Short mmCIF file of C-alpha atoms in Angstrom, two decimals:
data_model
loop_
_atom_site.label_atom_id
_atom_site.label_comp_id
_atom_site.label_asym_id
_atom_site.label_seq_id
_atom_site.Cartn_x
_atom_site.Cartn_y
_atom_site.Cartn_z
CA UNK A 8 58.51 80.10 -28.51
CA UNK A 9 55.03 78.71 -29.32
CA UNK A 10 51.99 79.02 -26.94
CA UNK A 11 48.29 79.52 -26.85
CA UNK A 12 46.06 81.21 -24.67
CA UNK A 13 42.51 80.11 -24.59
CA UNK A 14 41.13 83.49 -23.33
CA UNK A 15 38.40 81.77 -21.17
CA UNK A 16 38.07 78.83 -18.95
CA UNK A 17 34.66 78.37 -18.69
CA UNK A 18 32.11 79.53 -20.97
CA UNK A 19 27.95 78.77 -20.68
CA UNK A 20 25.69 79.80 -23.34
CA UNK A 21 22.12 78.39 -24.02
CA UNK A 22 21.08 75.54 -26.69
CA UNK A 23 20.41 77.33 -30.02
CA UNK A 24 22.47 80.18 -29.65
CA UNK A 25 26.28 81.27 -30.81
CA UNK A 26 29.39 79.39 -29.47
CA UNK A 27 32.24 81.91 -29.11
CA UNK A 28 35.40 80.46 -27.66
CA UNK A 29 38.95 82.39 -27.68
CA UNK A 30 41.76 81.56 -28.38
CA UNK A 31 45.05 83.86 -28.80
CA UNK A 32 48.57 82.21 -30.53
CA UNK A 33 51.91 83.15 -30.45
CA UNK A 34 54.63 82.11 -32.95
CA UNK A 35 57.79 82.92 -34.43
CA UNK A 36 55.96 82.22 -38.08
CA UNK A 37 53.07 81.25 -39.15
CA UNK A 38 51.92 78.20 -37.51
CA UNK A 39 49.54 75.25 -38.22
CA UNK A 40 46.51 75.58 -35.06
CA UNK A 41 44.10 73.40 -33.69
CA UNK A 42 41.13 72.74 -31.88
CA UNK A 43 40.43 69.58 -29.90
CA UNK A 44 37.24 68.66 -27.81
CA UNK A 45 37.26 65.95 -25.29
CA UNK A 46 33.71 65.10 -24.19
CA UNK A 47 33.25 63.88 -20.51
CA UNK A 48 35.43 60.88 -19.57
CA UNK A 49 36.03 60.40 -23.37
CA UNK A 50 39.66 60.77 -25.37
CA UNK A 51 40.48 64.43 -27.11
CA UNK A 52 38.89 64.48 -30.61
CA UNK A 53 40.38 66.82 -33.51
CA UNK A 54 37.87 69.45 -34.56
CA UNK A 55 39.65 71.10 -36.97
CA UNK A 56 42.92 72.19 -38.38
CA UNK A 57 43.72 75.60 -40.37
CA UNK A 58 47.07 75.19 -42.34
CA UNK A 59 47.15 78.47 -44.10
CA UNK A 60 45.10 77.09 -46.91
CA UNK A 61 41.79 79.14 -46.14
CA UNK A 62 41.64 81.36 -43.28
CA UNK A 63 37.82 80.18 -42.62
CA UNK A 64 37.78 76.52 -41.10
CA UNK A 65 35.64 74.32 -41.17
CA UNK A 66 35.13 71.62 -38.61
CA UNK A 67 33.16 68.60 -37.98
CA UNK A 68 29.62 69.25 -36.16
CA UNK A 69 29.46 72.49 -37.11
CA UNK A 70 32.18 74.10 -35.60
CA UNK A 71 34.32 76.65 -37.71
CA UNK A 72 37.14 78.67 -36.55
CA UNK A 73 39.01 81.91 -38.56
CA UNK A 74 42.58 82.44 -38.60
CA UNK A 75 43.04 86.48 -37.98
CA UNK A 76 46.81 87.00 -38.01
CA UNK A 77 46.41 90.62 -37.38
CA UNK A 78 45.03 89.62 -33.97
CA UNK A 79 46.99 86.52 -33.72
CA UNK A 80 43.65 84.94 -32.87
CA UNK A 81 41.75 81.80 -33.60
CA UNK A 82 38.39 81.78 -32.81
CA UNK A 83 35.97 78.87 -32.20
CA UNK A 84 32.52 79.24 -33.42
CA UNK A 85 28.98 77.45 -33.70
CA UNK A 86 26.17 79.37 -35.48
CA UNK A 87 23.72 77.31 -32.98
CA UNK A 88 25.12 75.37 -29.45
CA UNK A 89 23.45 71.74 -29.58
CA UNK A 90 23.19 70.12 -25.86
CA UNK A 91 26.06 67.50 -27.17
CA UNK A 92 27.93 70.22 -27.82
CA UNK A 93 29.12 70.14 -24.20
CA UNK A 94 32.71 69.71 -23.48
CA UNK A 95 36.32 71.00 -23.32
CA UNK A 96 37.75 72.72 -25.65
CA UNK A 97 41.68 72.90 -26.69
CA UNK A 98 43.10 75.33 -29.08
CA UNK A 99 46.75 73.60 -29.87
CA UNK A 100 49.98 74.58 -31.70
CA UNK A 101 52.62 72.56 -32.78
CA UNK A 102 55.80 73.04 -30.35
CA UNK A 103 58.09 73.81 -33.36
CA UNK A 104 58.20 74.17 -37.29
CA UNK A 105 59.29 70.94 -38.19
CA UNK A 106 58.68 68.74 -34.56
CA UNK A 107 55.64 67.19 -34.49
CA UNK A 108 54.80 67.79 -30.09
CA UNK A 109 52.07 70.37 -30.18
CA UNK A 110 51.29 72.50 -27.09
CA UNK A 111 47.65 72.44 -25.52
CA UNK A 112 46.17 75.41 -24.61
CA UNK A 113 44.71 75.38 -20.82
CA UNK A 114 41.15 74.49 -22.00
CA UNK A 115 37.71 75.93 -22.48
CA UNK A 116 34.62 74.38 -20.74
CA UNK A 117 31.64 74.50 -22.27
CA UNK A 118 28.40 74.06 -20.87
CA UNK A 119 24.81 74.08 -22.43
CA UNK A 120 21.85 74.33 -20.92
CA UNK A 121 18.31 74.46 -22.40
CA UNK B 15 40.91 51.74 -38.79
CA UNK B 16 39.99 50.81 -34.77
CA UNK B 17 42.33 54.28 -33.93
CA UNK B 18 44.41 54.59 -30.94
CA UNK B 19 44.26 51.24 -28.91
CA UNK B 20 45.37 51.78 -25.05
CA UNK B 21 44.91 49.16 -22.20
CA UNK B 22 43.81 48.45 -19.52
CA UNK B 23 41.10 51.29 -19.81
CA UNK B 24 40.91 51.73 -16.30
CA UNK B 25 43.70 50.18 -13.23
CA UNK B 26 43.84 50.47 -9.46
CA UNK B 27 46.83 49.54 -7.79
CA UNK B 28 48.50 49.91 -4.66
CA UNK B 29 51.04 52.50 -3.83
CA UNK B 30 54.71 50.74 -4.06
CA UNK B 31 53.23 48.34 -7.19
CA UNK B 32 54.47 48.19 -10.43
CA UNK B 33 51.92 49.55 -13.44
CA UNK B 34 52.11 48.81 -17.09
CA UNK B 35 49.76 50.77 -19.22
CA UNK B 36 49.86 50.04 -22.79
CA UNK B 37 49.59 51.47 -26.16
CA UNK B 38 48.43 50.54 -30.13
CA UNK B 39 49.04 53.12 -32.37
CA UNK B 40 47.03 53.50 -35.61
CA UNK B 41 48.92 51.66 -38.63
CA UNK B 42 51.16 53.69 -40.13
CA UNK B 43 52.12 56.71 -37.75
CA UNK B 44 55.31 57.21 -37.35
CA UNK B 45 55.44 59.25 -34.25
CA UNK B 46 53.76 58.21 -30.69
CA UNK B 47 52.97 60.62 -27.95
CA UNK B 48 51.78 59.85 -24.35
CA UNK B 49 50.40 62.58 -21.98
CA UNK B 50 48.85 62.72 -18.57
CA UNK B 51 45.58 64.36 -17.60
CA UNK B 52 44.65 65.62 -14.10
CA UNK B 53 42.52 68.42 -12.68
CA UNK B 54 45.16 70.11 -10.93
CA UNK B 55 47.96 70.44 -13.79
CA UNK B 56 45.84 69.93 -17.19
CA UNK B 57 47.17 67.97 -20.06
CA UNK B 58 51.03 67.40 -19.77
CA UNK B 59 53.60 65.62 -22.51
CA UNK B 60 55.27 62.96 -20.23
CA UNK B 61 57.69 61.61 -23.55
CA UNK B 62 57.13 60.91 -27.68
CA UNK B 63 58.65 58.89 -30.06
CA UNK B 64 59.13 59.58 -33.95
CA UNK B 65 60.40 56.30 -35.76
CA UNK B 66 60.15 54.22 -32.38
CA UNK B 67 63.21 56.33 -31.30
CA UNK B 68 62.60 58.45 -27.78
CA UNK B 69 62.86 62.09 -28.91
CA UNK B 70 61.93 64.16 -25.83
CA UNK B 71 61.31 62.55 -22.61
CA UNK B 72 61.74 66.02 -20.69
CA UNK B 73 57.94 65.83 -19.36
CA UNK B 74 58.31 62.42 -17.95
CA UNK B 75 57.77 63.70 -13.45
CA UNK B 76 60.73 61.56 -12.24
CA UNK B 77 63.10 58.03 -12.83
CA UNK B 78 59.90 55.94 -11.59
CA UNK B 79 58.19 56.62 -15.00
CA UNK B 80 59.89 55.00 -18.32
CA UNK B 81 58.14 54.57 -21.53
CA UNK B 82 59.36 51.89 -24.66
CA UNK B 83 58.57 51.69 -27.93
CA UNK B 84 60.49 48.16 -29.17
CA UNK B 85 57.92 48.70 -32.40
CA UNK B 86 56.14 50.61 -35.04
CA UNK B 87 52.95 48.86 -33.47
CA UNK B 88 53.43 48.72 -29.51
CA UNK B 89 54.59 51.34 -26.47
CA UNK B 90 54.11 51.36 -23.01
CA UNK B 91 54.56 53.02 -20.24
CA UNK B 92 55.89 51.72 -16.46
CA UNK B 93 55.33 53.26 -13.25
CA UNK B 94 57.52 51.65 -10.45
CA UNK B 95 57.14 52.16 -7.73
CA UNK B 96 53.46 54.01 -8.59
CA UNK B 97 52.64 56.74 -5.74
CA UNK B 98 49.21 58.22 -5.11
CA UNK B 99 49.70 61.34 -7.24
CA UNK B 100 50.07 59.33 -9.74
CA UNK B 101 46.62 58.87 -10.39
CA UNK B 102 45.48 60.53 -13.56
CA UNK B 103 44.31 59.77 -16.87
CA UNK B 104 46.65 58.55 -19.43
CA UNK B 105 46.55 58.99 -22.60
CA UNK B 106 48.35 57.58 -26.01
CA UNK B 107 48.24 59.47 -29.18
CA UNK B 108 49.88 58.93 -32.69
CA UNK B 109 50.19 60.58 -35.91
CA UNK B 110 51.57 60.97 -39.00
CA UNK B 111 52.27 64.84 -39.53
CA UNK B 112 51.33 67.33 -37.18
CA UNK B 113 47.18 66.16 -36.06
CA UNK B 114 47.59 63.39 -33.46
CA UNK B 115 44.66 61.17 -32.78
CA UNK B 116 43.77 60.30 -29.07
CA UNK B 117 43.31 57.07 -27.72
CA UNK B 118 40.42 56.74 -24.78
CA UNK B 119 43.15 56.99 -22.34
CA UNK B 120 43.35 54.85 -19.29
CA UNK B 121 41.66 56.21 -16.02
CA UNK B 122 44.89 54.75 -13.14
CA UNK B 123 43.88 55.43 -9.92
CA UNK B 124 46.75 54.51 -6.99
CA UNK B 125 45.54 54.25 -3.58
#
């Protein structure tokens, strides 16, 4: 069966430095992943989306995440956290190969502070 | 494209009355997902459609909750009788593959 496990629920960090947030997959082959962000009181937002293309992802506001299959592991990363920057955080699989439901990870809070 | 349309964006009701919350999907998805959000349980699948055909409704809590989809352009979703813990944030997505976009979900609170 497919599921994620975002590694931490909340994680702080101060504007201008990394983002680090972890996510760990498990599949029966090798999946399509996501990451989501839902900004307070807002709808979730897609961030990015490996396919198996490139293992490096990029994603919109300078967000990137790499696809390790060795570590079944897809990392979310910022070079430098921006205040907007704070929000949750969803790493996401699709439920099956060919369904189209995709499981949600538990979530990852991030917080900024300057 | 205006994305995911839902309405109302936000509802209060009184326990025992019936709620109608309503969904757009963007032009040309083919499959139509709603969810519910709340503190205590997180995001949760409550039923989704591919081809306006229900294809698993296994997440929907109990018979009060029943979600159509008589269109490629229209769902909703009906809570009768609607009980307190059924306050949460619902939300509508679509898609045409496997990324679903999110509507802005609407905010029902039942007291």
């Amino acid at each position: 069966a497919q599921s994620v496990t975002q590694l931490d629920s909340h994680v702080s960090v101060s504007e201008g430095t990394p983002v680090l947030l972890r996510c760990n997959y498990s599949s029966s082959y090798s999946p399509s992943l996501f990451w989501y962000v839902q900004h307070p009181n807002k709808g979730l937002q897609l961030l990015l989306k490996y396919t198996s293309a490139a293992t490096l992802v990029k994603g919109i506001n300078g967000f990137e995440a790499e696809f390790k299959k060795s570590e079944t592991s897809f990392h979310l990363t910022k070079p430098s956290a921006h205040m907007s920057d704070a929000a949750e955080y969803f790493c996401v699989v699709p439920q099956s190969q060919a369904g189209t439901a995709l499981i949600f990870g538990k979530g990852t809070t991030l917080s900024v502070s300057s | 494209d205006a994305g995911v349309i839902q309405s109302p964006r936000h509802e209060v009701t009184e326990m025992g009355q019936e709620v109608t919350l309503r969904c757009k999907p963007i032009s040309g998805h083919n499959s139509l997902f709603w969810y519910r959000q709340t503190m205590m349980r997180g995001l949760e699948l409550l039923i989704y459609f591919n081809n306006n055909v229900p294809i698993d409704d296994s997440g929907m809590p109990e018979d009060r909750f029943s979600a159509k989809m008589p269109n490629a352009s229209f769902s909703t979703l009906k809570i009768q009788p609607s009980e307190p813990r059924d306050s949460a944030v619902y939300f509508c997505a679509s898609s045409l593959r496997d990324e679903q976009y999110f509507g802005p979900g609407t905010r029902l609170t039942v007291t």
